[in-house]
XYZ file of C-alpha atoms in Angstrom:
218
model
C 172.663 79.173 88.327
C 170.132 81.206 87.563
C 166.580 78.212 87.703
C 164.521 78.014 84.559
C 161.941 80.257 83.779
C 158.467 78.756 85.092
C 156.492 78.316 81.332
C 152.963 80.843 81.461
C 150.160 79.283 81.552
C 148.947 82.375 78.773
C 145.771 82.511 80.749
C 145.093 85.560 82.799
C 144.638 85.880 86.501
C 141.265 86.412 86.667
C 141.191 83.695 84.018
C 143.207 81.261 86.564
C 140.847 82.252 89.737
C 137.676 81.561 87.788
C 135.456 78.999 88.874
C 135.082 76.128 86.597
C 130.878 76.028 86.448
C 129.205 72.713 85.362
C 127.167 73.865 82.192
C 124.060 74.087 84.201
C 125.862 75.985 86.623
C 126.756 78.704 84.258
C 123.590 78.634 82.662
C 121.883 79.558 86.499
C 124.926 81.947 86.971
C 124.298 83.491 84.087
C 120.646 83.402 84.566
C 120.813 85.390 87.801
C 123.563 87.707 87.328
C 121.123 88.834 84.284
C 117.832 89.048 86.488
C 119.992 91.227 89.004
C 121.040 94.020 86.045
C 117.659 93.611 84.123
C 116.131 95.054 87.631
C 118.549 97.681 88.119
C 118.912 98.775 84.802
C 116.075 97.719 82.632
C 116.035 95.213 79.166
C 117.549 98.432 77.278
C 120.356 99.465 80.082
C 122.169 96.324 80.581
C 124.578 95.338 78.046
C 126.203 91.229 76.913
C 129.599 93.060 78.067
C 128.063 93.908 81.776
C 126.651 90.441 82.311
C 129.884 88.278 81.018
C 131.690 90.946 83.448
C 129.634 90.314 86.666
C 129.579 86.428 85.695
C 133.590 86.849 85.329
C 132.702 84.896 82.163
C 134.067 86.153 78.532
C 130.831 87.710 76.047
C 131.257 84.329 73.967
C 129.722 82.152 77.164
C 127.221 83.942 76.988
C 126.320 83.755 73.881
C 127.096 80.098 73.667
C 124.527 79.808 76.624
C 121.193 82.048 75.339
C 122.142 83.070 71.650
C 122.742 86.550 73.066
C 121.187 89.197 75.545
C 117.704 88.626 74.070
C 117.793 85.054 75.196
C 118.380 85.262 78.169
C 115.914 87.681 78.895
C 113.385 85.699 77.323
C 113.809 82.879 80.020
C 114.313 85.404 83.256
C 110.835 86.537 81.989
C 109.105 83.104 81.289
C 110.216 81.813 84.951
C 108.917 84.907 86.642
C 105.943 84.420 84.913
C 105.266 80.928 85.675
C 106.228 81.562 89.270
C 103.859 84.491 89.469
C 100.960 82.975 87.597
C 101.120 79.571 89.303
C 101.406 81.446 92.616
C 97.974 83.114 92.381
C 96.268 80.573 90.385
C 97.010 77.792 93.362
C 96.042 80.778 95.494
C 92.787 81.052 93.185
C 91.781 77.394 93.361
C 92.708 76.973 97.414
C 89.268 76.918 99.010
C 85.559 77.801 97.940
C 84.846 80.477 99.552
C 84.900 84.544 98.073
C 85.950 85.833 100.737
C 89.133 83.593 101.705
C 90.294 83.526 97.667
C 90.256 87.216 97.523
C 92.445 86.868 100.637
C 94.771 84.521 99.229
C 94.763 86.046 95.747
C 95.965 89.164 97.733
C 98.963 87.171 99.745
C 100.205 85.547 96.829
C 100.967 88.641 94.601
C 102.861 90.491 97.725
C 104.267 86.939 99.042
C 105.650 87.040 95.245
C 106.995 90.464 95.481
C 108.337 89.716 98.699
C 110.556 86.695 97.430
C 111.059 87.754 94.172
C 111.337 91.565 94.382
C 113.533 91.472 91.099
C 111.760 89.584 89.053
C 108.752 91.590 89.641
C 110.089 95.261 89.041
C 111.543 93.036 85.742
C 107.808 92.184 84.866
C 106.350 95.717 86.008
C 108.834 97.700 83.964
C 108.036 95.641 80.882
C 104.712 95.906 81.439
C 103.754 98.763 83.688
C 100.140 97.705 85.553
C 99.108 100.792 83.671
C 99.648 99.719 80.009
C 97.482 97.235 78.158
C 99.584 95.248 76.859
C 103.263 93.482 77.559
C 104.370 90.547 80.475
C 102.511 91.779 83.405
C 99.296 93.210 81.748
C 99.211 89.428 80.126
C 99.569 88.293 83.288
C 96.949 90.546 85.165
C 94.314 89.590 82.248
C 94.547 85.960 83.139
C 94.424 86.765 86.362
C 91.122 88.716 85.603
C 89.465 85.688 83.942
C 89.866 84.026 86.766
C 88.832 86.167 89.207
C 85.551 86.654 86.658
C 84.054 83.279 87.409
C 84.855 83.907 91.108
C 82.955 87.448 90.533
C 79.785 85.370 88.664
C 78.958 83.179 90.825
C 78.887 85.496 93.824
C 76.790 87.968 91.884
C 74.249 85.135 90.784
C 74.104 84.410 94.568
C 73.366 87.983 95.790
C 70.557 88.155 92.540
C 72.836 90.375 90.369
C 73.087 90.005 86.933
C 76.804 87.786 86.170
C 77.703 89.916 82.898
C 79.451 92.995 84.779
C 81.435 90.016 86.250
C 84.207 90.951 83.737
C 84.159 94.913 84.093
C 84.595 94.068 88.538
C 87.211 91.550 87.967
C 89.387 93.794 86.285
C 88.449 96.646 88.268
C 89.318 94.228 91.328
C 93.112 93.029 90.007
C 93.630 96.744 89.058
C 93.526 97.706 92.489
C 95.689 95.072 94.157
C 98.278 95.266 91.219
C 98.675 98.617 91.582
C 98.932 98.908 95.347
C 101.446 95.934 94.979
C 103.827 97.896 92.733
C 103.233 100.400 95.432
C 104.554 98.614 98.393
C 107.294 97.053 96.665
C 109.503 100.068 97.006
C 107.651 101.217 100.635
C 107.247 98.309 102.213
C 104.591 99.631 105.178
C 102.512 98.600 106.470
C 103.577 94.718 107.043
C 102.021 92.655 104.014
C 99.148 90.798 105.864
C 97.916 94.037 106.980
C 98.123 95.539 103.722
C 96.550 92.224 101.828
C 93.659 92.740 105.048
C 92.922 96.103 103.830
C 92.982 95.103 100.693
C 90.134 92.354 100.683
C 88.305 94.535 102.962
C 87.927 97.320 100.832
C 87.356 94.483 97.958
C 84.692 92.923 100.034
C 82.927 94.766 102.145
C 82.565 97.310 98.670
C 80.962 94.080 97.248
C 78.611 93.731 100.331
C 77.227 96.898 99.530
C 76.869 96.607 95.805
C 74.105 98.491 93.969
C 72.471 96.291 91.390
C 72.071 99.249 89.162
C 74.553 101.874 90.284
C 74.353 106.034 89.026
C 76.462 108.674 89.141
C 75.168 110.821 91.847
C 76.073 114.035 90.429
C 74.658 114.090 86.870
């Protein structure tokens, strides 16, 4: 006697083997997947189809949680901005000694690059250091404002006018940001050594600062 046919559940093997997650777990998974793809391909190069496929879900699941690719990207960006800005802000308030502040700020950026390489790639791709607008440029502008107050106090202690502090703050932050972007790919020398060289140039440059610099070629 032929055994009765087993009734099909109507689900594909992939769906049957799909891991069931809570809404919060699924949301975090989609953020991790999106973050990885955005870092690799950029916003324009990433599709909802790719995000869904890599997460092992259907496209409607992505729309359900984030409303689309734009919503997911916005959350990823917000998290990276908060993480980086918090790290640098904490570093800039950790001590009152100017040189140590520079050291801690440089290390904070390099720590972030080391631990959140994908996040840094996303921020830089969205807004290169050389751009005047965008997410990363906005972060560096905020950091520059904090550094400005530190430099103003340092200039006053040396008898210089603090009116040039904003200019020097932007130069200093730009130097650190561009070096960090370069170090993202080469990863040599070691993080602490890179920070030490950055501070060496910045601090010793400030130590020999002229009150009224002039170009020697004109």
